[in-house]
mmCIF file of N, CA and C in Angstrom:
data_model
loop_
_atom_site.group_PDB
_atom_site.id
_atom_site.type_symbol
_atom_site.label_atom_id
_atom_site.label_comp_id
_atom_site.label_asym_id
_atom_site.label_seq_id
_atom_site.Cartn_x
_atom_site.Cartn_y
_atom_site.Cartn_z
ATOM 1 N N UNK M 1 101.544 104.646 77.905
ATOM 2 C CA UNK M 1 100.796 104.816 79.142
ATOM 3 C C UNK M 1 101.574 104.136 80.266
ATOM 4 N N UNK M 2 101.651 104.583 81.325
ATOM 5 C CA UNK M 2 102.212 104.062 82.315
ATOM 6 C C UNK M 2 101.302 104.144 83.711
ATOM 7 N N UNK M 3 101.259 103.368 84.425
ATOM 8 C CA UNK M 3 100.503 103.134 85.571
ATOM 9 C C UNK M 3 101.635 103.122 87.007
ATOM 10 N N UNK M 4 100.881 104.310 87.957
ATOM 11 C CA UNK M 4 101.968 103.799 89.246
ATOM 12 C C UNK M 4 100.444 103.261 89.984
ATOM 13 N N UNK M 5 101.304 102.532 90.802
ATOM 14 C CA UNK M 5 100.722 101.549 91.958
ATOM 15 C C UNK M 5 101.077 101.906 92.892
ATOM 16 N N UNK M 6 100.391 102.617 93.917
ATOM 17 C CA UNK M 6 100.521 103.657 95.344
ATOM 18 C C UNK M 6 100.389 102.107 96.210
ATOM 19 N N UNK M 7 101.518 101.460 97.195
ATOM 20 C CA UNK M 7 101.224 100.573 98.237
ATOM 21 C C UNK M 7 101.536 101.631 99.640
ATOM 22 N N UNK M 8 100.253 101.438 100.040
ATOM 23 C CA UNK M 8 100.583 101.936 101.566
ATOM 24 C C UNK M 8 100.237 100.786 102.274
ATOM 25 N N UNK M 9 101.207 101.214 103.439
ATOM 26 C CA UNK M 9 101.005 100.238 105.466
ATOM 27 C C UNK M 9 99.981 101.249 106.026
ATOM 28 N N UNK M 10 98.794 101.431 106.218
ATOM 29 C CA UNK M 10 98.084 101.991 107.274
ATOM 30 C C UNK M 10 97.832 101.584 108.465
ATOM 31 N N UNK M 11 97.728 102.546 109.303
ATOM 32 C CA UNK M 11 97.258 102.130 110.642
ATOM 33 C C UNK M 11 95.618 101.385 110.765
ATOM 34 N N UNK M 12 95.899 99.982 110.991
ATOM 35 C CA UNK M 12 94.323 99.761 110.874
ATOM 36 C C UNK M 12 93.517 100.363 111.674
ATOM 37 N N UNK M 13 93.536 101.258 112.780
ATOM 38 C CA UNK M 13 92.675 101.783 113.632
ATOM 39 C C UNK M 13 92.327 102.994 113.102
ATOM 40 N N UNK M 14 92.963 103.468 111.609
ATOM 41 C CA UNK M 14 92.378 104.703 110.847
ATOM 42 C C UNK M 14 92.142 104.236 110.056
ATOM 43 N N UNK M 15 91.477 103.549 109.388
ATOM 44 C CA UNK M 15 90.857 102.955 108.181
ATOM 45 C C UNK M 15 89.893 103.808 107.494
ATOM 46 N N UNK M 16 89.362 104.759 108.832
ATOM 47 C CA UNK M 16 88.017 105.721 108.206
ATOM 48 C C UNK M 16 89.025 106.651 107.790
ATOM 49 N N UNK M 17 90.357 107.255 108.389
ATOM 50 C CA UNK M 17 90.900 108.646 107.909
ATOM 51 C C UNK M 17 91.029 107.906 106.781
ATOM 52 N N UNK M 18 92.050 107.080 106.365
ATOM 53 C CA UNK M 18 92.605 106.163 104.777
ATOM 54 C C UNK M 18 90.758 106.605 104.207
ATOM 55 N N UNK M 19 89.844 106.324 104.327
ATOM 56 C CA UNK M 19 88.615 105.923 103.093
ATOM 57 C C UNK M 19 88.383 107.335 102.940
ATOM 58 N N UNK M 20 88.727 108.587 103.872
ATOM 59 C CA UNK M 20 88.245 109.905 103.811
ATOM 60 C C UNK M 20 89.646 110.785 102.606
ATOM 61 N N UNK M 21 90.455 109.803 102.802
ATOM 62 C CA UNK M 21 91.993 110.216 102.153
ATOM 63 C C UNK M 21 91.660 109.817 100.796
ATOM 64 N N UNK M 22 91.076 108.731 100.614
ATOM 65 C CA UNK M 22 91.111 107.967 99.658
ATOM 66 C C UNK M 22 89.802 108.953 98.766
ATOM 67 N N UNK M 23 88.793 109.297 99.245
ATOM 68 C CA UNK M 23 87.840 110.507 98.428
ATOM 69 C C UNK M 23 87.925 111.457 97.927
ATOM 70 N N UNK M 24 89.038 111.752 98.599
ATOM 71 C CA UNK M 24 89.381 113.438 98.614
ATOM 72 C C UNK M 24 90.053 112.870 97.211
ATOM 73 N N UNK M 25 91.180 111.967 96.871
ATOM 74 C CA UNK M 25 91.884 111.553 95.908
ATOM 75 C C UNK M 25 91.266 111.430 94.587
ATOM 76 N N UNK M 26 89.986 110.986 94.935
ATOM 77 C CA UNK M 26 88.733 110.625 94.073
ATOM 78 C C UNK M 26 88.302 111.772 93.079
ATOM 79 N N UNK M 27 88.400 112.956 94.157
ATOM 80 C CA UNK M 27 88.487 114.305 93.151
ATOM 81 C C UNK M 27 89.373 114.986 92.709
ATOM 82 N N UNK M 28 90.429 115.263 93.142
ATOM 83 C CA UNK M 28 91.838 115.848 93.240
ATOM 84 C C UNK M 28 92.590 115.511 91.933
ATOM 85 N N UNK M 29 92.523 113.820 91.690
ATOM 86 C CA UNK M 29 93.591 113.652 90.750
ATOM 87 C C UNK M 29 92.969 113.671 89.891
ATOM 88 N N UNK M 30 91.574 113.383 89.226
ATOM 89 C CA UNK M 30 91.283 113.307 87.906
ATOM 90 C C UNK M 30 91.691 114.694 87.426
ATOM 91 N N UNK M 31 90.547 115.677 88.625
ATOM 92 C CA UNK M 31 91.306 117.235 88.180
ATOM 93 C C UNK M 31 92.101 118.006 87.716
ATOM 94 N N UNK M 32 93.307 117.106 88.218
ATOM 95 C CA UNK M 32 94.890 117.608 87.991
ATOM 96 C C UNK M 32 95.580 116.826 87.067
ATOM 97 N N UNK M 33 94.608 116.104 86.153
ATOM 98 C CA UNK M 33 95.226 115.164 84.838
ATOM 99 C C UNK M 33 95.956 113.687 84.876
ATOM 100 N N UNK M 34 95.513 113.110 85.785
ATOM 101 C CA UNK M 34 95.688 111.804 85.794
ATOM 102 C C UNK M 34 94.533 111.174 85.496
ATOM 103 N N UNK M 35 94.374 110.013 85.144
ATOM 104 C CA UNK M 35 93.742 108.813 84.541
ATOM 105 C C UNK M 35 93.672 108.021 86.208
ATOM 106 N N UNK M 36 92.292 108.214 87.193
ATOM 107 C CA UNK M 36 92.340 107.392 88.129
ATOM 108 C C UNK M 36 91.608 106.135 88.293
ATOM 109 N N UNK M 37 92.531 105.443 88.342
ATOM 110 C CA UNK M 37 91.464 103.729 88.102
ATOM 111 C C UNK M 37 90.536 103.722 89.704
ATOM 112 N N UNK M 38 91.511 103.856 90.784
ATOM 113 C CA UNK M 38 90.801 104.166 91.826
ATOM 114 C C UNK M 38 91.703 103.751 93.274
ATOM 115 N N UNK M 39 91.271 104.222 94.740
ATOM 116 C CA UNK M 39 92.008 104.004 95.386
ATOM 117 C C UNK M 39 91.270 102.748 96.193
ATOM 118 N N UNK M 40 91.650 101.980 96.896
ATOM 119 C CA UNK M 40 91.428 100.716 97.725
ATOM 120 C C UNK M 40 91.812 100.622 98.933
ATOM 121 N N UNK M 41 91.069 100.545 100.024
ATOM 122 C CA UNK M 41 91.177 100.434 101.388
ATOM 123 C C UNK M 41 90.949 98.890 101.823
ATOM 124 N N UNK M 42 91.829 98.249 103.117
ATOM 125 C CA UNK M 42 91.460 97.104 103.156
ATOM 126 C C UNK M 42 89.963 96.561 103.747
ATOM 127 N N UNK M 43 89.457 94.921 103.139
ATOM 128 C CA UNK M 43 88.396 94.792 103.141
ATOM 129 C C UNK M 43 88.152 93.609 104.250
ATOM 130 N N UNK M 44 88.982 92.555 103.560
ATOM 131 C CA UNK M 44 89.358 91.303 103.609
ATOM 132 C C UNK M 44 90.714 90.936 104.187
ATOM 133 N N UNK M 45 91.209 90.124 104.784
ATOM 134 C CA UNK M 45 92.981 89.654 105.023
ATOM 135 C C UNK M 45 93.401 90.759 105.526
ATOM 136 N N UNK M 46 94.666 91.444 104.856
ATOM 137 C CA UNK M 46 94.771 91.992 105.728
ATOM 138 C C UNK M 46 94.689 93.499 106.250
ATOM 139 N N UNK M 47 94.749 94.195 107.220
ATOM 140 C CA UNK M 47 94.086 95.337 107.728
ATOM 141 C C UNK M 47 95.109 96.537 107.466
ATOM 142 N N UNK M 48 96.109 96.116 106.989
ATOM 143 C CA UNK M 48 97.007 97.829 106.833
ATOM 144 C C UNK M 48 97.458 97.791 105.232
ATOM 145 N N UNK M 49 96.983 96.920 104.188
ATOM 146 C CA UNK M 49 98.117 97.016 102.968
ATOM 147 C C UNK M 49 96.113 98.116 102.486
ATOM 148 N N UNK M 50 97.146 98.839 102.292
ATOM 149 C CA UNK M 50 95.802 99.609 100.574
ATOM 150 C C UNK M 50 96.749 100.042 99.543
ATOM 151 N N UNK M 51 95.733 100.586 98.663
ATOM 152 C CA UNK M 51 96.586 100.619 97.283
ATOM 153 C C UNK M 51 95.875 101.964 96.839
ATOM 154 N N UNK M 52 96.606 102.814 95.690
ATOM 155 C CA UNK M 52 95.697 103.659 95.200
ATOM 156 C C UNK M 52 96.493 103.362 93.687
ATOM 157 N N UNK M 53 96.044 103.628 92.370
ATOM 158 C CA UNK M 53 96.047 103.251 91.329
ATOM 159 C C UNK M 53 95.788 104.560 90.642
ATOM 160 N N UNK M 54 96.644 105.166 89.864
ATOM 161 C CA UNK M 54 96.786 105.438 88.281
ATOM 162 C C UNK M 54 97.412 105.669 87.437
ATOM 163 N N UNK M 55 97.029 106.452 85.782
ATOM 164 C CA UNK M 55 97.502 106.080 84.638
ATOM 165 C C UNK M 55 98.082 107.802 84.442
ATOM 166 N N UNK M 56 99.386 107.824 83.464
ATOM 167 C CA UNK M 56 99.523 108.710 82.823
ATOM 168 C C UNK M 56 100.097 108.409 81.660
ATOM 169 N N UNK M 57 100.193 109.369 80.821
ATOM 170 C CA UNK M 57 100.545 108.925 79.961
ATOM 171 C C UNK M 57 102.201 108.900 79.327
ATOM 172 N N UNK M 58 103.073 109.946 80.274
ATOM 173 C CA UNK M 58 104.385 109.855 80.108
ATOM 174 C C UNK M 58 104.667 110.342 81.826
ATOM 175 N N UNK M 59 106.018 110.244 82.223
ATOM 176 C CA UNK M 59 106.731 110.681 83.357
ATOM 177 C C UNK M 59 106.670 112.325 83.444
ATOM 178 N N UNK M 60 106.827 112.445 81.868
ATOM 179 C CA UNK M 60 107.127 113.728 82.023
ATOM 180 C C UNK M 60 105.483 114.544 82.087
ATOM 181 N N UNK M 61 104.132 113.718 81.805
ATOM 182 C CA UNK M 61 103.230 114.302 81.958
ATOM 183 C C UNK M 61 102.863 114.185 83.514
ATOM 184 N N UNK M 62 103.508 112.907 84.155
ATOM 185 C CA UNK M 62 103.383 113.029 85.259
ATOM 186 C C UNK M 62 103.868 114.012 86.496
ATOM 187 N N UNK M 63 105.428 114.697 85.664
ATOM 188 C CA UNK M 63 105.890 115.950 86.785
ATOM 189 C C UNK M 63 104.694 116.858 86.849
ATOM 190 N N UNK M 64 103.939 117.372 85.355
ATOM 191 C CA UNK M 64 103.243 118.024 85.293
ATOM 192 C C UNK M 64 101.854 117.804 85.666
ATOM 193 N N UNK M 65 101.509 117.016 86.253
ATOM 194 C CA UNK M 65 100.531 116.640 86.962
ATOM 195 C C UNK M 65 100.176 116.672 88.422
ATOM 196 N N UNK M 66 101.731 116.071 88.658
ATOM 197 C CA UNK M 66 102.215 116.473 90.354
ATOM 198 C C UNK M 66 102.381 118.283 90.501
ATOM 199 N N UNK M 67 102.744 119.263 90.103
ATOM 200 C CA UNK M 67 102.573 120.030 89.738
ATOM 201 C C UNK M 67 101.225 120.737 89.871
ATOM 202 N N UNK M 68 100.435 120.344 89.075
ATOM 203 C CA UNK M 68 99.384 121.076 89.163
ATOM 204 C C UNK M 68 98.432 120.699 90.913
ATOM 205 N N UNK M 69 98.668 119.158 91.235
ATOM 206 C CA UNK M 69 98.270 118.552 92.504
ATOM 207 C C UNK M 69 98.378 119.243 93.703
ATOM 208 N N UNK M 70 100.095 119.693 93.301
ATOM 209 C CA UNK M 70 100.087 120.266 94.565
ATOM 210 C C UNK M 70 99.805 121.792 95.036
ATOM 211 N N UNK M 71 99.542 122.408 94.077
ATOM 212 C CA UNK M 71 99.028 123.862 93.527
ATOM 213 C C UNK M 71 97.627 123.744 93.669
ATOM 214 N N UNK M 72 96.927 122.619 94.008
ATOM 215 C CA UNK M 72 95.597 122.323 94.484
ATOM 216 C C UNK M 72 94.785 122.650 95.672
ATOM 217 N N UNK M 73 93.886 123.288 95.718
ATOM 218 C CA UNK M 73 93.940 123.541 97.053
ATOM 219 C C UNK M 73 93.341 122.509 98.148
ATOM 220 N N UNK M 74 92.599 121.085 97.583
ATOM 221 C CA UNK M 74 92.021 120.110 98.028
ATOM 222 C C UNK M 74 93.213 118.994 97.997
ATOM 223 N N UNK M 75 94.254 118.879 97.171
ATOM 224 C CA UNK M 75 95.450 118.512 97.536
ATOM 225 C C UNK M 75 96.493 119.056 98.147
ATOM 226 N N UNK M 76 96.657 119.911 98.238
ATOM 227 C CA UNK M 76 97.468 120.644 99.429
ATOM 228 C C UNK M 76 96.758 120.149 100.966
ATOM 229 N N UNK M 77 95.375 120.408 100.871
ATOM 230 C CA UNK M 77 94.338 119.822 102.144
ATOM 231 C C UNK M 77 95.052 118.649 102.647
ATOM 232 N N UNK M 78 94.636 117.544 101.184
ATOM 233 C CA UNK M 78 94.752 116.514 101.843
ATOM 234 C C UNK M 78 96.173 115.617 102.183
ATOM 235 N N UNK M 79 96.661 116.291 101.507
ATOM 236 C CA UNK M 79 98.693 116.244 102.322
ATOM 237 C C UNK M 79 99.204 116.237 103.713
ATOM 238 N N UNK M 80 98.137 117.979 103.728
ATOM 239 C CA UNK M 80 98.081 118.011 105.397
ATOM 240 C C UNK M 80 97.428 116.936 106.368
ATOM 241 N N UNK M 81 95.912 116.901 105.942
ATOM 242 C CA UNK M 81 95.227 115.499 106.868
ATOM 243 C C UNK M 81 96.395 114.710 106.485
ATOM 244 N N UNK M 82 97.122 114.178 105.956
ATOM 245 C CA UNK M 82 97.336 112.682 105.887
ATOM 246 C C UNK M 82 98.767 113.023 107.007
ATOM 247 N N UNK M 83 99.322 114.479 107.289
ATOM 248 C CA UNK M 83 100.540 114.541 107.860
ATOM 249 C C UNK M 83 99.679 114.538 109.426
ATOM 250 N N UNK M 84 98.789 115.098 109.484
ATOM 251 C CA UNK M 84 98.299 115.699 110.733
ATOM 252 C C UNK M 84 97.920 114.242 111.566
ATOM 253 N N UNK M 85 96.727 113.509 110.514
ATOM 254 C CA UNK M 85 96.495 112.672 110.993
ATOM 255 C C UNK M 85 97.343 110.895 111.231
ATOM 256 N N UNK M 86 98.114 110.830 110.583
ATOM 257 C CA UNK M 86 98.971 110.050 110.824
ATOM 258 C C UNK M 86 98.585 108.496 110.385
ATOM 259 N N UNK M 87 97.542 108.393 109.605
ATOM 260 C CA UNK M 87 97.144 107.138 109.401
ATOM 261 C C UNK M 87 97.914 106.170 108.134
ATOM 262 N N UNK M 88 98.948 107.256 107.345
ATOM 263 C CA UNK M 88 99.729 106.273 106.334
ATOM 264 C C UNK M 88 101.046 106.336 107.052
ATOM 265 N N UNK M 89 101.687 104.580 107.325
ATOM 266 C CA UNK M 89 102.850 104.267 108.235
ATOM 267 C C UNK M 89 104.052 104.187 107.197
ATOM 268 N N UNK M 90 103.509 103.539 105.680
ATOM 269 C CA UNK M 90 104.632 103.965 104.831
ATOM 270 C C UNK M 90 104.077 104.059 103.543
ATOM 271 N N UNK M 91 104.597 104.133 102.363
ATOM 272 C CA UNK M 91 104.527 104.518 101.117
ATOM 273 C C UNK M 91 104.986 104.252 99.872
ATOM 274 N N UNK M 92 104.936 103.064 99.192
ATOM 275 C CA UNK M 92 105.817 102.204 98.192
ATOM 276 C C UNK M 92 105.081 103.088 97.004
ATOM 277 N N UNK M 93 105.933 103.815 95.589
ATOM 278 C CA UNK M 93 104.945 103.969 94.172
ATOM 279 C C UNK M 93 105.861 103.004 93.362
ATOM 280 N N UNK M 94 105.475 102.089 92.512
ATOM 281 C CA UNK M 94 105.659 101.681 91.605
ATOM 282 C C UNK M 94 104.918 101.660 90.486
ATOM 283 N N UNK M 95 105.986 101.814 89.355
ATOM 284 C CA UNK M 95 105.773 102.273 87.872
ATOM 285 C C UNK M 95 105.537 101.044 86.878
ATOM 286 N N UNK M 96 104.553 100.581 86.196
ATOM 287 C CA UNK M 96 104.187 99.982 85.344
ATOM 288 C C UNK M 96 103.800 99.900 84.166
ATOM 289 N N UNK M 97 104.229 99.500 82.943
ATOM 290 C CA UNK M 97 103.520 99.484 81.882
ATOM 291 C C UNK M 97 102.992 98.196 80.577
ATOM 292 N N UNK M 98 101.822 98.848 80.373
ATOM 293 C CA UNK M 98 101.042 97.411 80.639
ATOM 294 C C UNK M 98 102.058 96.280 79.100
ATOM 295 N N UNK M 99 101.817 95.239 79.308
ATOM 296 C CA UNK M 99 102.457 94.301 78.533
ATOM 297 C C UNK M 99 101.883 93.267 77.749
ATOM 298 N N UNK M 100 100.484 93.353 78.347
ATOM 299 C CA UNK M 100 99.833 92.094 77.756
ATOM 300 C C UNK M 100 98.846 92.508 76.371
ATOM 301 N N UNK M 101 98.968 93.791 76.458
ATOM 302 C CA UNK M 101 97.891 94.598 75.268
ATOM 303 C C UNK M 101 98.364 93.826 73.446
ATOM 304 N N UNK M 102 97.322 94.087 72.668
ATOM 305 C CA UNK M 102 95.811 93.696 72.822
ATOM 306 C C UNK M 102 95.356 92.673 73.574
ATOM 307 N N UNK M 103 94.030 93.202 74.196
ATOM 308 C CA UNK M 103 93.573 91.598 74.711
ATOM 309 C C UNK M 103 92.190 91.377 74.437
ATOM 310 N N UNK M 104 91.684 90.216 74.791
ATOM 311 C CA UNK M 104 90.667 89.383 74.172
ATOM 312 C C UNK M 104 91.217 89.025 72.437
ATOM 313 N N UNK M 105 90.369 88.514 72.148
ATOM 314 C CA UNK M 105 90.191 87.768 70.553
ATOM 315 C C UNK M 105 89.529 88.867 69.783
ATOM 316 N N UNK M 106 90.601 89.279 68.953
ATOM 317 C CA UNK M 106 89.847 89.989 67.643
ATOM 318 C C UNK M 106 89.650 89.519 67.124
ATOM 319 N N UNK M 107 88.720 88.225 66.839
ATOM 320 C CA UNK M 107 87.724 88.053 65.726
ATOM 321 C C UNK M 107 86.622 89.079 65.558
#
């Protein structure tokens, strides 16, 4: 399993486009075969870092995922809002996989 970690810079004065971006995502990717933990808009500190979060299970399930996303017609949508409207300033993905598994105490 591998996890990317979406870091965006938003414009804090679109915070509502980012939470309307961030819904649309809400439906889009489970759809199109990702594992979505969820996306995050800022709350607290500071006003432009958000994050969006999820899991696949290989790279190569991930081409095929991006793939089907963008063949979407609510992701194709929301590509456009996010070009039209201008509220993501940049775009970091980083790839993770988890390290600490098992966890808790199997007793």
């Amino acid at each position: 399993m591998l996890t990317c970690i979406i870091r965006y810079q938003i414009d804090p004065v679109k915070k509502a486009q980012f939470e309307e971006y961030a819904r649309n995502w809400g439906q889009a990717i489970p759809r199109c075969g990702a594992d979505l933990i969820g996306y995050y808009a800022p709350h607290e500190g500071s006003s432009t870092l958000a994050y969006g979060i999820y899991n696949v299970k290989s790279l190569s399930d991930y081409e095929a995922y991006r793939t089907r996303l963008a063949a979407d017609p609510l992701g194709r949508e929301n590509y456009e809002f996010a070009q039209r409207e201008r509220f993501l300033l940049r775009e970091d993905r980083t790839w993770l996989k988890l390290a600490s598994a098992p966890h808790g105490d199997p007793a």
